[in-house]
Amino acid sequence: MNAEERDELAELLFPDLKHDRDYYEKMYPERNLKDGAMVTRYGPSPTGSVHLGNLFSAFCDMVYARQSGGKFFLRIEDTDQKRAIEGGLENITSVLKGFDILPNEGYSYGGDYGPYLQSERTEIYQTYVKDLIKQGCAYPCFMTEQEIADIREEQEINKTKIGIYGHYAVDRDLSLEEVKEKLEKKEEYVIRLKSPGNAKKEIEMVDCIKGKMKFPEHDMDTVLLKKDGTPTYHFAHVIDDHLMHTTHVIRGDEWVSSIPLHIQLFEILGFSRPEYAHIAPITIKDNETGAIRKLSKRKDPWAGAKYYEEAGIPIEALHLYLATITNTNFEEWYLNNQEKDIRDFTFTFEKQAIGGTSFDEAKLTNLAKTYFSRKSGKEVYEETLKYTEKFDLEYHKLLLENKEDMIQFLNIEKGGDRPRKDIAKYSDVKEEFSYAIDSLFEKENYKKYDGDKIYDVDLALDYVNHTLDLSVENDVWFQSIKNFAENHGYAASPKEYKKNPEIYQGHVGDICEALRVMITGRDKSPDLFSIMKILGKERIIKRIEQYRQYQKTR
Ligand code: GLU
């Protein structure tokens, strides 16, 4: 076809388009951002519920844009309407909000580069396709599914590359008359790229994360517009990232194999292309087979976004975890920098893992514990209150009734270089601090104590009634309990005891242990004297009596 014929064909196929390319180029001008500002996008398809891998990629988009003073936008890639699920869109926006991964613009956020829903951009894609047809870079292809299946079979038998290219692309050179005839017969068609590539030639590109990569040139006549006139992912990606002025396409590395096609499309369309940063998937060691595999929503409960909310893992802790898998040097930095948070860290593509990142629950737990340890008792109390309001109303009420005490308990051993690390999720608070609320303690009683020691109740009562002074400082208290120990046949220190075990009943630590078990129902707890101070003598005595009863039942 000559230029005139191609113009005629373009008009025939797209008679109703209101605008031309220039119109859209002007409508979406360059963004006015400072040098080095990154424009990133999260482009989910509403085809399933959001999982950890999606959050990871959206998190990367967010931090790179944020730290560079750029923009992060949300574009819904709903070109595959057949696979769309009900509620898919709401799921995406609500999970992003719930996880505090907030785009600066995009679907449901607004902005100057919309619409951000690909299904509302069909005219734009068609306008660019129309132009490609005029230039002889795209053509209508009328092959039926059966014809394509036959070609595939032949290619499989001959062990040649699968697809429509070279002499298999039979509609590439149809004359205008032939096309018209087929159109008159109402034959269905797609629009294919007329690929100028030669697979014997190589192209090279540098991925921000994976570094230099080489590929054979793309030589397939890939579908750009489907039969219903909507674009394929590949075509929509190139048009949108051009018009929305994306500087960095951060996406899962399952798209690496599409790079040659995407580069070719950018070139043919005359666009400068964004940088690519292909991120490795989050993997997991399969419990059954031991093999490393991708996360599976079916097998791994924590792969689904909902899990974190329900378990009460703070969003910030999940962000910390995502940060550690974003950059290999983040975790050490965070653990060594008490006062800092994610926003103080500068992420770099160089420190991004190239291979798969294995999900590490222990690491997530440790980061969450560190997160909690840096919060004041009041902050932990308030956050736990919000969680329990949704997931444990009964405990929520108890927390409200015992506010002052709870804040004090949660505040024990905060501050200093090594703050206490006991809770990893909001749901742990009830468990870990069951002794903090009388009614819970009564219910729980000594269930958590699994030792077999029998402690001297009378000695404990004697101590609390006659020696314990809750108004003094910790060191004074410790000296006094040591004196009490010595006066009652116990050594004042484990060291003393070890020298002459036969002359003592035990040492001061044993007395503390007895008190701890009687008062908290467990043999490990935060600082005993702090707990006793909050409880006050009356409640301490009540618990020791409770312990007497419990001991009788053993
Ligand atoms: N819609 C694509 C997906 O859900 C996004 C790929 C991309 O970010 O370019 O996998």
XYZ file of C-alpha atoms and ligand atoms in Angstrom:
564
model
C 0.000 0.000 0.000
C 1.214 3.458 -0.747
C 0.816 6.407 1.624
C -2.480 7.481 0.136
C -3.933 4.004 0.415
C -2.779 3.716 3.995
C -4.470 7.024 4.825
C -7.635 5.706 3.263
C -7.377 2.463 5.220
C -6.820 4.363 8.482
C -9.953 6.439 7.889
C -11.908 3.367 6.935
C -10.963 1.569 10.150
C -11.251 4.555 12.480
C -13.729 6.984 10.949
C -15.000 8.465 14.204
C -11.927 9.473 16.142
C -12.213 13.106 17.129
C -8.586 13.929 17.673
C -5.111 13.279 16.349
C -1.865 12.436 18.106
C -0.860 16.068 18.492
C -3.988 16.784 20.433
C -3.025 14.246 23.106
C 0.617 15.254 23.094
C -0.486 18.788 23.965
C -3.119 17.655 26.411
C -0.514 15.827 28.528
C 2.491 18.152 28.627
C 5.792 17.438 30.328
C 5.525 17.478 34.102
C 7.106 20.415 35.751
C 9.332 18.612 38.224
C 12.826 19.231 39.493
C 15.785 17.380 38.000
C 16.017 13.797 39.117
C 12.380 13.607 40.241
C 11.015 10.163 39.479
C 7.543 9.590 38.131
C 6.460 6.061 38.953
C 3.231 4.202 38.584
C 1.520 1.201 40.018
C -0.499 -0.492 37.290
C -2.579 -3.281 38.781
C -5.175 -5.228 36.863
C -8.398 -5.816 38.774
C -8.179 -9.539 38.149
C -7.653 -10.819 41.709
C -7.155 -9.721 45.279
C -4.044 -7.742 46.148
C -1.138 -9.797 47.490
C 2.161 -9.077 49.160
C 4.013 -9.028 45.820
C 1.693 -6.265 44.558
C 2.183 -4.272 47.737
C 5.929 -4.672 47.349
C 5.911 -3.203 43.870
C 3.573 -0.346 44.867
C 5.787 0.314 47.895
C 8.822 0.658 45.614
C 6.899 3.053 43.384
C 5.986 5.120 46.399
C 9.404 5.407 48.037
C 11.348 6.154 44.876
C 8.926 8.884 43.828
C 8.691 10.321 47.340
C 12.386 10.553 48.068
C 13.122 12.213 44.711
C 10.337 14.782 44.968
C 8.485 13.102 42.106
C 5.037 11.635 41.605
C 3.587 8.205 42.131
C 0.313 7.481 40.397
C -2.186 4.650 40.277
C -3.290 3.442 36.874
C -5.798 0.660 36.616
C -4.917 -1.695 33.790
C -8.295 -3.153 33.032
C -7.777 -3.945 29.380
C -8.568 -7.593 29.949
C -12.221 -7.221 30.863
C -12.781 -10.956 30.649
C -10.504 -11.583 33.607
C -11.771 -8.689 35.721
C -13.317 -9.785 39.005
C -16.178 -8.190 40.835
C -15.004 -5.721 43.440
C -11.482 -5.831 41.979
C -11.211 -2.055 41.708
C -12.443 -1.370 45.232
C -10.094 -4.020 46.534
C -7.104 -2.256 45.001
C -7.976 1.191 46.308
C -8.997 0.044 49.761
C -5.906 -2.123 50.247
C -3.599 0.707 49.173
C -5.322 3.036 51.625
C -5.316 0.448 54.390
C -1.610 -0.122 53.883
C -0.791 3.535 53.729
C 0.667 3.245 50.252
C -0.780 6.452 48.937
C -0.406 7.579 45.350
C -0.141 11.308 44.634
C -2.535 10.974 41.738
C -4.392 8.400 39.726
C -7.545 6.378 39.731
C -9.719 7.599 42.627
C -7.098 10.253 43.439
C -7.530 12.528 40.408
C -4.772 14.348 38.539
C -3.975 16.032 35.232
C -2.920 12.941 33.306
C -6.111 10.912 33.491
C -8.332 9.145 32.942
C -6.358 6.605 34.923
C -8.603 3.711 34.046
C -7.377 2.178 30.808
C -10.881 1.202 29.748
C -11.668 4.920 29.555
C -8.733 5.623 27.253
C -9.723 3.542 24.251
C -9.950 6.553 21.938
C -6.436 7.579 22.820
C -5.010 4.161 21.985
C -6.953 4.012 18.742
C -5.693 7.439 17.734
C -2.103 6.261 17.986
C -2.886 3.019 16.189
C -4.542 4.956 13.411
C -1.352 6.925 13.029
C 0.739 3.759 12.920
C -1.476 2.433 10.140
C -0.904 5.594 8.163
C 2.814 5.156 8.568
C 2.687 1.523 7.504
C 3.718 0.279 10.955
C 0.478 -1.553 11.782
C -2.183 -3.404 9.834
C -5.493 -5.197 10.251
C -5.111 -8.946 10.516
C -8.104 -11.118 9.700
C -6.677 -14.496 10.643
C -9.142 -16.695 12.455
C -8.403 -18.454 15.740
C -8.306 -21.711 13.816
C -5.727 -20.398 11.360
C -3.577 -19.194 14.226
C -3.924 -22.540 16.010
C -2.876 -24.368 12.832
C 0.193 -22.186 12.494
C 1.068 -22.879 16.090
C 0.786 -26.598 15.521
C 3.030 -26.406 12.489
C 5.558 -24.353 14.442
C 5.516 -26.830 17.302
C 6.125 -29.740 14.927
C 8.921 -27.850 13.177
C 10.285 -26.660 16.505
C 10.382 -23.079 15.322
C 9.484 -19.980 17.232
C 5.791 -19.711 18.058
C 3.926 -16.645 16.837
C 2.903 -14.519 13.887
C 6.022 -13.253 12.108
C 7.768 -13.459 8.753
C 5.854 -15.575 6.248
C 3.300 -16.557 8.916
C 2.079 -12.964 8.979
C -0.074 -13.521 5.933
C -2.150 -10.348 6.211
C 0.844 -8.068 6.440
C 0.817 -7.140 2.804
C -2.851 -7.275 1.898
C -3.802 -4.700 -0.710
C -6.337 -2.013 0.094
C -8.842 -3.815 -2.116
C -8.359 -7.100 -0.262
C -8.848 -5.399 3.077
C -11.980 -3.663 1.828
C -13.403 -6.949 0.630
C -12.851 -8.573 3.999
C -14.352 -5.613 5.791
C -17.395 -5.799 3.580
C -17.761 -9.443 4.470
C -17.667 -8.331 8.110
C -14.655 -10.481 8.829
C -13.339 -9.829 12.323
C -9.844 -8.428 12.704
C -7.223 -7.323 15.177
C -4.615 -4.655 14.557
C -1.090 -5.993 14.519
C 2.252 -4.299 14.699
C 4.213 -4.618 11.463
C 7.402 -5.428 13.298
C 10.523 -4.076 11.623
C 12.725 -6.266 13.838
C 15.212 -8.936 12.897
C 15.689 -11.633 15.519
C 19.227 -12.231 14.274
C 20.191 -8.798 15.525
C 20.748 -8.000 19.162
C 19.577 -5.122 21.251
C 21.063 -4.059 24.536
C 19.439 -2.201 27.396
C 20.372 -1.339 30.948
C 17.797 -2.176 33.584
C 18.081 -0.074 36.753
C 18.156 -3.207 38.886
C 19.291 -6.046 36.661
C 21.945 -4.034 34.823
C 22.960 -4.610 31.220
C 20.808 -7.092 29.295
C 20.924 -8.334 25.718
C 18.009 -9.651 23.677
C 17.311 -10.602 20.097
C 15.305 -7.889 18.357
C 11.552 -8.270 18.514
C 10.265 -9.584 15.190
C 6.689 -10.616 15.975
C 3.630 -8.927 14.585
C 2.203 -8.545 18.052
C -1.442 -7.600 18.522
C -1.883 -3.939 19.438
C -5.664 -3.696 19.375
C -7.932 -6.640 20.021
C -11.050 -7.460 18.031
C -13.177 -5.289 20.277
C -10.908 -2.312 19.636
C -9.323 -2.312 23.094
C -5.553 -2.400 23.456
C -3.300 -5.169 24.665
C -1.286 -4.567 27.823
C 1.855 -3.932 25.776
C 0.407 -1.201 23.647
C -1.479 0.485 26.482
C 1.644 0.484 28.656
C 3.715 2.280 26.033
C 1.077 4.900 25.221
C 0.204 5.578 28.843
C 3.704 5.718 30.217
C 4.569 8.125 27.426
C 1.583 10.418 27.919
C 1.689 10.231 31.703
C 5.421 10.981 31.615
C 6.521 8.033 33.674
C 10.267 8.202 34.206
C 10.691 4.766 35.822
C 8.639 1.688 35.078
C 9.043 -0.418 38.199
C 7.355 -3.753 37.647
C 7.656 -7.470 38.292
C 10.396 -9.238 36.381
C 7.912 -11.532 34.653
C 7.814 -8.656 32.141
C 11.513 -8.828 31.277
C 10.822 -10.959 28.225
C 8.572 -8.199 26.857
C 11.361 -5.618 26.891
C 12.299 -6.025 23.185
C 8.684 -5.464 22.153
C 8.283 -2.471 24.419
C 11.503 -0.870 23.256
C 10.440 -1.384 19.654
C 7.050 0.188 20.298
C 8.607 3.244 21.923
C 10.903 3.623 18.901
C 8.212 3.176 16.270
C 5.950 5.632 18.023
C 8.809 8.131 18.236
C 8.666 8.343 22.022
C 11.635 8.540 24.331
C 11.389 5.613 26.676
C 11.340 5.519 30.462
C 13.883 3.629 32.510
C 12.934 0.107 33.503
C 13.471 -1.384 36.950
C 12.394 -5.005 37.072
C 11.915 -6.252 40.595
C 12.398 -9.837 41.648
C 9.376 -11.673 43.001
C 8.975 -12.535 46.652
C 9.647 -16.223 46.996
C 9.212 -18.771 49.754
C 10.674 -22.127 50.641
C 7.855 -24.606 50.226
C 7.197 -26.490 53.456
C 6.290 -29.688 51.671
C 8.792 -29.876 48.848
C 11.550 -27.618 50.198
C 11.716 -25.959 46.777
C 11.868 -22.182 46.360
C 8.670 -20.993 44.750
C 6.667 -17.833 44.187
C 4.220 -16.739 46.873
C 0.889 -18.404 46.602
C -2.243 -16.850 48.007
C -3.668 -20.298 48.475
C -0.754 -21.816 50.390
C 0.662 -18.809 52.248
C -1.805 -16.961 54.466
C 0.471 -13.925 54.818
C 0.634 -13.546 51.034
C -2.796 -11.923 51.102
C -3.006 -8.320 52.220
C -5.873 -9.043 54.634
C -3.715 -11.216 56.852
C -1.727 -8.283 58.227
C -4.762 -6.371 59.305
C -6.398 -9.322 60.970
C -3.279 -10.473 62.814
C -2.640 -6.916 63.956
C 0.759 -6.437 62.374
C 1.210 -2.666 62.275
C 1.276 -1.179 58.795
C 4.524 0.559 59.690
C 6.092 -2.800 60.536
C 5.034 -4.157 57.184
C 6.521 -1.069 55.552
C 9.743 -1.765 57.420
C 9.704 -5.296 56.108
C 9.012 -4.142 52.554
C 11.878 -1.692 52.963
C 14.232 -4.527 53.912
C 13.336 -6.430 50.787
C 13.554 -3.279 48.705
C 17.117 -2.531 49.743
C 19.533 -5.063 51.174
C 21.184 -2.472 53.457
C 17.967 -1.146 55.000
C 17.554 -3.539 57.906
C 20.970 -2.938 59.398
C 20.521 0.798 59.021
C 17.150 0.716 60.755
C 18.250 -1.450 63.642
C 21.241 0.829 64.217
C 19.347 4.086 64.024
C 17.003 4.367 66.985
C 15.517 7.722 66.113
C 15.054 7.245 62.389
C 12.262 5.949 60.227
C 11.812 4.885 56.615
C 11.606 8.427 55.318
C 15.141 9.086 56.539
C 16.561 6.303 54.391
C 17.542 6.791 50.757
C 16.663 3.793 48.601
C 18.816 2.979 45.594
C 18.325 0.569 42.730
C 21.910 -0.651 43.222
C 20.949 -2.108 46.587
C 17.890 -3.857 45.255
C 18.042 -7.661 45.244
C 18.421 -9.044 41.712
C 17.261 -12.590 42.418
C 14.071 -13.537 44.255
C 13.674 -12.302 47.820
C 12.612 -15.010 50.183
C 9.798 -14.165 52.585
C 11.224 -14.219 56.084
C 8.630 -14.285 58.821
C 11.231 -14.104 61.585
C 12.592 -10.901 60.085
C 9.137 -9.384 59.875
C 8.533 -10.317 63.520
C 11.812 -8.844 64.641
C 11.164 -5.585 62.800
C 7.687 -5.407 64.259
C 9.102 -5.921 67.761
C 11.621 -3.184 67.166
C 8.850 -0.944 65.915
C 6.794 -1.532 69.066
C 9.807 -1.151 71.323
C 10.310 2.381 70.026
C 6.746 3.420 70.779
C 5.701 4.801 74.147
C 3.234 2.868 76.305
C 0.582 5.401 75.407
C 1.133 4.976 71.691
C 1.008 1.203 71.908
C -2.135 1.502 74.020
C -3.869 3.749 71.521
C -2.943 1.687 68.490
C -4.032 -1.503 70.228
C -7.302 0.150 71.092
C -7.991 0.783 67.412
C -7.147 -2.786 66.507
C -9.290 -4.338 69.220
C -12.235 -2.156 68.315
C -12.346 -4.061 65.059
C -11.134 -7.486 66.060
C -11.638 -8.077 69.798
C -14.421 -6.010 71.325
C -14.322 -7.756 74.659
C -10.682 -6.921 75.207
C -11.310 -3.456 73.801
C -13.709 -2.789 76.666
C -11.214 -4.026 79.230
C -8.560 -1.777 77.751
C -10.842 1.213 78.071
C -11.705 0.373 81.671
C -8.059 -0.106 82.614
C -6.542 2.717 80.625
C -4.196 4.255 83.191
C -2.816 0.922 84.375
C -2.429 -0.409 80.854
C -0.445 2.575 79.683
C 1.855 2.192 82.660
C 2.335 -1.527 82.075
C 3.010 -0.990 78.392
C 5.533 1.648 79.347
C 7.731 -0.602 81.459
C 11.317 -0.799 80.217
C 10.833 1.694 77.441
C 13.597 4.103 76.580
C 17.281 3.453 77.026
C 19.492 1.759 74.467
C 17.769 -1.582 74.605
C 14.043 -1.076 75.028
C 11.993 -4.157 75.742
C 10.963 -6.167 72.678
C 7.980 -8.265 73.559
C 5.132 -7.623 71.206
C 5.135 -8.064 67.455
C 1.465 -7.484 66.748
C -1.519 -5.877 68.424
C -3.045 -9.245 69.115
C 0.021 -10.072 71.277
C -0.826 -7.388 73.832
C -3.637 -9.379 75.416
C -1.457 -12.450 75.666
C 1.711 -10.742 76.856
C 0.012 -8.459 79.359
C -2.698 -10.726 80.652
C -1.538 -10.037 84.225
C -2.149 -6.322 83.744
C -5.919 -6.554 84.087
C -7.340 -8.207 87.219
C -10.291 -9.918 85.590
C -8.096 -11.360 82.839
C -5.532 -12.470 85.377
C -8.204 -14.235 87.372
C -9.388 -16.041 84.304
C -5.925 -16.870 83.011
C -4.612 -17.534 86.460
C -1.505 -19.713 86.328
C -2.146 -21.360 82.976
C 0.958 -19.806 81.526
C 3.175 -21.150 84.279
C 4.540 -24.451 83.143
C 7.279 -24.897 85.767
C 6.995 -27.479 88.535
C 8.365 -25.449 91.428
C 6.390 -24.893 94.585
C 6.908 -21.468 96.038
C 6.690 -20.403 99.648
C 3.495 -18.380 99.976
C 4.054 -17.368 103.577
C 7.492 -16.047 102.871
C 6.095 -13.979 100.016
C 3.329 -12.581 102.206
C 5.790 -11.839 104.965
C 7.911 -9.905 102.475
C 5.054 -7.919 100.985
C 3.447 -7.136 104.340
C 6.552 -6.180 106.275
C 9.354 -5.238 103.925
C 8.116 -4.145 100.525
C 8.166 -0.352 100.120
C 6.672 0.666 96.782
C 7.653 4.313 97.103
C 11.399 3.866 96.690
C 13.617 3.788 93.616
C 14.514 0.526 91.922
C 18.048 0.275 93.364
C 16.853 0.893 96.916
C 14.187 -1.762 96.450
C 16.715 -4.261 95.195
C 19.019 -3.653 98.132
C 16.116 -4.187 100.529
C 15.005 -7.454 98.978
C 18.595 -8.652 99.151
C 18.634 -7.854 102.864
C 15.322 -9.642 103.261
C 16.793 -12.680 101.488
C 19.812 -12.756 103.778
C 17.637 -12.476 106.862
C 15.541 -15.430 105.744
C 18.209 -17.979 104.949
C 18.715 -17.010 101.281
C 21.943 -15.785 99.696
C 22.014 -12.115 98.655
C 23.301 -13.079 95.170
C 23.539 -16.176 92.971
C 27.309 -15.930 93.287
C 27.168 -16.181 97.074
C 24.785 -19.061 96.766
C 27.052 -20.989 94.413
C 29.954 -20.724 96.859
C 28.017 -22.481 99.645
C 24.772 -23.911 98.332
C 24.314 -26.175 101.321
C 23.935 -23.338 103.838
C 21.177 -21.502 101.882
C 17.600 -22.226 100.876
C 18.317 -20.441 97.603
C 19.196 -16.889 96.606
C 17.500 -13.525 96.123
C 16.656 -14.436 92.513
C 14.540 -17.316 93.737
C 12.509 -14.983 95.914
C 11.963 -12.643 92.974
C 10.996 -15.600 90.823
C 8.446 -16.730 93.383
C 6.936 -13.249 93.548
C 6.911 -12.976 89.766
C 5.074 -16.269 89.299
C 2.559 -15.465 92.021
C 1.888 -11.953 90.729
C 2.021 -12.406 86.969
C 1.302 -16.100 86.535
C 4.484 -16.632 84.552
C 8.190 -16.949 85.201
C 9.246 -14.293 82.707
C 7.929 -10.751 82.751
C 9.023 -7.160 82.428
C 10.692 -5.572 85.463
C 9.091 -7.040 88.583
C 9.330 -3.975 90.789
C 7.682 -1.810 88.110
C 4.833 -4.298 87.910
C 4.443 -4.328 91.678
C 4.411 -0.532 91.803
C 1.537 -0.371 89.335
C -0.448 -3.090 91.079
C -0.059 -1.768 94.622
C 0.105 -3.884 97.774
C -3.512 -4.827 98.003
C -3.667 -6.417 94.572
C -0.307 -8.082 95.103
C -1.555 -9.723 98.273
C -4.751 -10.793 96.570
C -2.750 -12.512 93.861
C -0.487 -14.256 96.335
C -3.620 -15.643 98.011
C -4.854 -16.700 94.597
C -1.599 -18.516 94.099
C -2.111 -20.313 97.418
C -5.426 -21.632 96.103
C -3.887 -22.626 92.789
C -1.087 -24.460 94.566
C -3.585 -26.500 96.513
C -5.105 -27.752 93.264
C -1.819 -29.064 91.898
N -1.081 -4.705 34.770
C 0.188 -5.321 34.894
C 0.088 -6.405 35.950
O -0.854 -6.404 36.714
C 1.202 -4.297 35.342
C 2.493 -4.434 34.715
C 3.220 -3.113 34.772
O 3.392 -2.588 35.876
O 3.623 -2.596 33.725
O 0.941 -7.245 36.008
